[in-house]
Each structure stands twice: as structure tokens, then as C-alpha cells.
Amino acid sequence: VASGVEAIQQQGINTVIVAGGPGHVGTGTSLGFSALDLAGHAAVLTALGADVALAVRASSADERARHKEISHHTVTLLDIITSPISVPVPLGPQKDSNGAHSWITARGHRPVAFPFVDLGAAFSVAGLEVATMGRRLADDRLAMVYLGAAAAWLAG
């Protein structure tokens, strides 16, 4: 990842997506998931001067307790990423009762709020049917608003 990013930076490209998947593997434990290597990538990319952000994995449709609302995978990554990074969040009711995203700031990272982005409409216009864990992504409201915030961050 580091040498690939360095190579594209030398070509004047300044926007890069580094992501885990598809098909994450997990053990059901806090550190047992295949996207854990994203923490190392975040450290290296930050050291290279990249503006790093983490797209929040969230769900209002997943029945598993550890993936309901903000996924434990997101929280774990924020716990082990040592350099402060941006975390795109939607404006609105997802804030803590004190009006902040303390689950992010308490871990030393920066929540960056964005207005609602209608990814469902974008998927429809593009003719995309995106599924996750056997269900339509567009049917998972919380996943869509956090992914919309990440898309807005990426778009600048």
C-alpha cells in the first residue's frame, strides 16, 4: 500500500481509497477481523502526509448486537489507530446527547460532519444494486447516512 500510494503521489494523484474486503473474515472477537490491517495503513499513509479518514461501518438493519448501530470494528480501528484521522459523520441525530461525537473524539480522532447525501438515489441513477450481508444496502438507513458522509468527505 505505501509504495503504491507513493507512486501515485508522484503522478500528482492526491485521492486514494484504501479499503478492506470484499468478504471480511472474522472470529467474533474484538481483534479477530481481516480489516484490522487498515490501522497499519492509516499509520503509514499519515506518515506519508496523506489526509486519512475512516468510513464508519454502521447498521440499523444488522441483527447482530456487535454490528448494530456503530460496529465494533469501527470502534476497534479507532482505538488502535494512533495518529489522529478524520471520521466522516452525518449531520443530525446520530450525535451524542451532548451534541458531539464523543465516541470519536475520546479516541483522539476528528469527526467531520457532512449534510445528508442520498446514496440510494445515486445507486438508482447508476443502475447499481448494492448488497451487504444478504440484504440491500439501500434498505439500511444508518449504513447509508454514514457511507454518504464518507462519500462527501472523499468528494472534498
mmCIF file of C-alpha atoms in Angstrom:
data_model
loop_
_atom_site.group_PDB
_atom_site.id
_atom_site.type_symbol
_atom_site.label_atom_id
_atom_site.label_comp_id
_atom_site.label_asym_id
_atom_site.label_seq_id
_atom_site.Cartn_x
_atom_site.Cartn_y
_atom_site.Cartn_z
ATOM 1 C CA VAL A 1 0.000 0.000 0.000
ATOM 2 C CA ALA A 2 2.715 2.508 0.973
ATOM 3 C CA SER A 3 4.731 2.096 -2.230
ATOM 4 C CA GLY A 4 1.565 2.221 -4.322
ATOM 5 C CA VAL A 5 0.466 5.449 -2.675
ATOM 6 C CA GLU A 6 3.936 6.946 -3.083
ATOM 7 C CA ALA A 7 3.890 6.047 -6.788
ATOM 8 C CA ILE A 8 0.540 7.691 -7.447
ATOM 9 C CA GLN A 9 1.514 10.749 -5.393
ATOM 10 C CA GLN A 10 4.479 11.146 -7.730
ATOM 11 C CA GLN A 11 1.966 11.219 -10.594
ATOM 12 C CA GLY A 12 0.078 14.083 -8.950
ATOM 13 C CA ILE A 13 -2.847 11.960 -7.767
ATOM 14 C CA ASN A 14 -3.897 13.001 -4.293
ATOM 15 C CA THR A 15 -7.049 10.975 -3.655
ATOM 16 C CA VAL A 16 -6.697 7.327 -2.758
ATOM 17 C CA ILE A 17 -9.100 4.804 -1.317
ATOM 18 C CA VAL A 18 -7.620 2.006 0.760
ATOM 19 C CA ALA A 19 -10.235 -0.458 1.913
ATOM 20 C CA GLY A 20 -10.564 -3.928 3.275
ATOM 21 C CA GLY A 21 -12.566 -6.587 1.545
ATOM 22 C CA PRO A 22 -14.574 -7.709 -0.130
ATOM 23 C CA GLY A 23 -15.534 -10.593 2.084
ATOM 24 C CA HIS A 24 -14.182 -9.784 5.520
ATOM 25 C CA VAL A 25 -13.330 -12.723 7.700
ATOM 26 C CA GLY A 26 -13.812 -12.577 11.442
ATOM 27 C CA THR A 27 -13.644 -14.664 14.564
ATOM 28 C CA GLY A 28 -16.265 -12.784 16.561
ATOM 29 C CA THR A 29 -13.588 -11.311 18.833
ATOM 30 C CA SER A 30 -12.598 -7.666 19.120
ATOM 31 C CA LEU A 31 -9.298 -8.108 17.231
ATOM 32 C CA GLY A 32 -10.328 -11.009 15.012
ATOM 33 C CA PHE A 33 -11.292 -9.367 11.734
ATOM 34 C CA SER A 34 -9.498 -9.106 8.426
ATOM 35 C CA ALA A 35 -9.785 -5.312 8.115
ATOM 36 C CA LEU A 36 -7.511 -4.816 11.133
ATOM 37 C CA ASP A 37 -4.622 -4.129 8.744
ATOM 38 C CA LEU A 38 -6.299 -0.807 7.902
ATOM 39 C CA ALA A 39 -4.855 0.542 11.169
ATOM 40 C CA GLY A 40 -1.323 -0.027 9.882
ATOM 41 C CA HIS A 41 -2.181 1.502 6.526
ATOM 42 C CA ALA A 42 -3.570 4.577 8.316
ATOM 43 C CA ALA A 43 -0.303 4.994 10.236
ATOM 44 C CA VAL A 44 1.867 4.676 7.129
ATOM 45 C CA LEU A 45 -0.321 6.942 4.996
ATOM 46 C CA THR A 46 -0.443 9.589 7.716
ATOM 47 C CA ALA A 47 3.356 9.471 7.899
ATOM 48 C CA LEU A 48 3.448 9.994 4.106
ATOM 49 C CA GLY A 49 1.383 13.156 4.535
ATOM 50 C CA ALA A 50 -1.959 11.781 3.374
ATOM 51 C CA ASP A 51 -5.238 13.059 4.780
ATOM 52 C CA VAL A 52 -6.665 9.823 6.151
ATOM 53 C CA ALA A 53 -10.291 9.121 7.012
ATOM 54 C CA LEU A 54 -12.147 6.058 8.185
ATOM 55 C CA ALA A 55 -15.579 5.269 6.763
ATOM 56 C CA VAL A 56 -17.789 4.243 9.672
ATOM 57 C CA ARG A 57 -19.360 0.817 9.498
ATOM 58 C CA ALA A 58 -22.822 1.268 10.956
ATOM 59 C CA SER A 59 -26.122 -0.517 10.586
ATOM 60 C CA SER A 60 -29.744 -0.145 11.536
ATOM 61 C CA ALA A 61 -30.574 -3.460 9.822
ATOM 62 C CA ASP A 62 -27.914 -5.917 11.053
ATOM 63 C CA GLU A 63 -29.383 -8.105 13.790
ATOM 64 C CA ARG A 64 -26.025 -8.949 15.402
ATOM 65 C CA ALA A 65 -25.524 -6.851 18.548
ATOM 66 C CA ARG A 66 -21.847 -6.153 17.816
ATOM 67 C CA HIS A 67 -22.776 -4.689 14.411
ATOM 68 C CA LYS A 68 -25.922 -2.817 15.471
ATOM 69 C CA GLU A 69 -25.512 0.958 15.258
ATOM 70 C CA ILE A 70 -21.741 1.704 15.152
ATOM 71 C CA SER A 71 -19.903 -1.563 14.511
ATOM 72 C CA HIS A 72 -17.345 -2.786 16.991
ATOM 73 C CA HIS A 73 -14.936 -2.998 14.032
ATOM 74 C CA THR A 74 -15.039 0.782 13.583
ATOM 75 C CA VAL A 75 -14.523 1.375 17.299
ATOM 76 C CA THR A 76 -11.631 -1.108 17.425
ATOM 77 C CA LEU A 77 -9.901 0.542 14.470
ATOM 78 C CA LEU A 78 -10.260 3.971 16.071
ATOM 79 C CA ASP A 79 -8.841 2.546 19.308
ATOM 80 C CA ILE A 80 -5.684 1.212 17.649
ATOM 81 C CA ILE A 81 -5.006 3.914 15.028
ATOM 82 C CA THR A 82 -2.516 6.096 16.862
ATOM 83 C CA SER A 83 -2.371 9.117 14.537
ATOM 84 C CA PRO A 84 -5.412 11.413 14.581
ATOM 85 C CA ILE A 85 -7.566 10.841 11.490
ATOM 86 C CA SER A 86 -10.828 12.220 10.147
ATOM 87 C CA VAL A 87 -14.061 10.318 10.647
ATOM 88 C CA PRO A 88 -16.829 11.496 8.292
ATOM 89 C CA VAL A 89 -20.172 11.614 10.105
ATOM 90 C CA PRO A 90 -23.646 12.694 9.030
ATOM 91 C CA LEU A 91 -25.165 15.863 10.404
ATOM 92 C CA GLY A 92 -28.183 15.102 12.507
ATOM 93 C CA PRO A 93 -29.487 12.830 15.231
ATOM 94 C CA GLN A 94 -26.521 10.427 15.302
ATOM 95 C CA LYS A 95 -24.749 12.800 17.687
ATOM 96 C CA ASP A 96 -24.297 12.016 21.361
ATOM 97 C CA SER A 97 -26.708 13.608 23.827
ATOM 98 C CA ASN A 98 -24.147 16.391 24.425
ATOM 99 C CA GLY A 99 -24.180 17.238 20.694
ATOM 100 C CA ALA A 100 -20.739 15.824 19.909
ATOM 101 C CA HIS A 101 -19.378 12.569 18.593
ATOM 102 C CA SER A 102 -17.509 11.721 21.779
ATOM 103 C CA TRP A 103 -17.071 8.091 20.709
ATOM 104 C CA ILE A 104 -14.683 9.528 18.095
ATOM 105 C CA THR A 105 -13.063 12.415 19.961
ATOM 106 C CA ALA A 106 -12.433 10.288 23.084
ATOM 107 C CA ARG A 107 -10.209 8.119 20.875
ATOM 108 C CA GLY A 108 -8.199 11.112 19.629
ATOM 109 C CA HIS A 109 -9.789 11.455 16.196
ATOM 110 C CA ARG A 110 -11.731 14.208 14.406
ATOM 111 C CA PRO A 111 -15.401 13.862 13.481
ATOM 112 C CA VAL A 112 -16.095 15.781 10.270
ATOM 113 C CA ALA A 113 -19.811 16.378 9.702
ATOM 114 C CA PHE A 114 -21.492 16.425 6.292
ATOM 115 C CA PRO A 115 -25.081 17.072 5.200
ATOM 116 C CA PHE A 116 -27.176 14.123 4.042
ATOM 117 C CA VAL A 117 -26.055 12.557 0.768
ATOM 118 C CA ASP A 118 -28.729 10.429 -0.916
ATOM 119 C CA LEU A 119 -26.663 7.412 -1.935
ATOM 120 C CA GLY A 120 -29.826 5.447 -2.655
ATOM 121 C CA ALA A 121 -30.711 7.896 -5.426
ATOM 122 C CA ALA A 122 -27.135 7.772 -6.732
ATOM 123 C CA PHE A 123 -27.265 3.956 -6.807
ATOM 124 C CA SER A 124 -30.569 4.120 -8.674
ATOM 125 C CA VAL A 125 -29.300 6.617 -11.270
ATOM 126 C CA ALA A 126 -26.190 4.490 -11.818
ATOM 127 C CA GLY A 127 -28.259 1.309 -12.093
ATOM 128 C CA LEU A 128 -26.433 -0.254 -9.126
ATOM 129 C CA GLU A 129 -27.929 -2.780 -6.765
ATOM 130 C CA VAL A 130 -25.542 -2.937 -3.818
ATOM 131 C CA ALA A 131 -25.966 -5.707 -1.261
ATOM 132 C CA THR A 132 -24.281 -6.439 2.045
ATOM 133 C CA MET A 133 -24.708 -9.457 4.289
ATOM 134 C CA GLY A 134 -27.533 -10.710 2.070
ATOM 135 C CA ARG A 135 -29.630 -7.544 2.126
ATOM 136 C CA ARG A 136 -29.959 -4.394 0.038
ATOM 137 C CA LEU A 137 -27.619 -1.687 1.308
ATOM 138 C CA ALA A 138 -30.207 0.946 0.389
ATOM 139 C CA ASP A 139 -32.545 -0.615 2.993
ATOM 140 C CA ASP A 140 -30.066 0.073 5.810
ATOM 141 C CA ARG A 141 -30.670 3.724 6.714
ATOM 142 C CA LEU A 142 -27.785 4.104 9.166
ATOM 143 C CA ALA A 143 -25.269 2.458 6.847
ATOM 144 C CA MET A 144 -26.366 4.759 4.046
ATOM 145 C CA VAL A 145 -26.026 8.007 6.024
ATOM 146 C CA TYR A 146 -22.528 7.133 7.251
ATOM 147 C CA LEU A 147 -21.433 5.971 3.802
ATOM 148 C CA GLY A 148 -22.899 9.183 2.388
ATOM 149 C CA ALA A 149 -20.757 11.187 4.803
ATOM 150 C CA ALA A 150 -17.697 9.218 3.720
ATOM 151 C CA ALA A 151 -18.541 9.850 0.059
ATOM 152 C CA ALA A 152 -18.922 13.576 0.770
ATOM 153 C CA TRP A 153 -15.531 13.613 2.541
ATOM 154 C CA LEU A 154 -13.939 11.839 -0.405
ATOM 155 C CA ALA A 155 -15.518 14.262 -2.883
ATOM 156 C CA GLY A 156 -13.925 17.103 -0.930
#
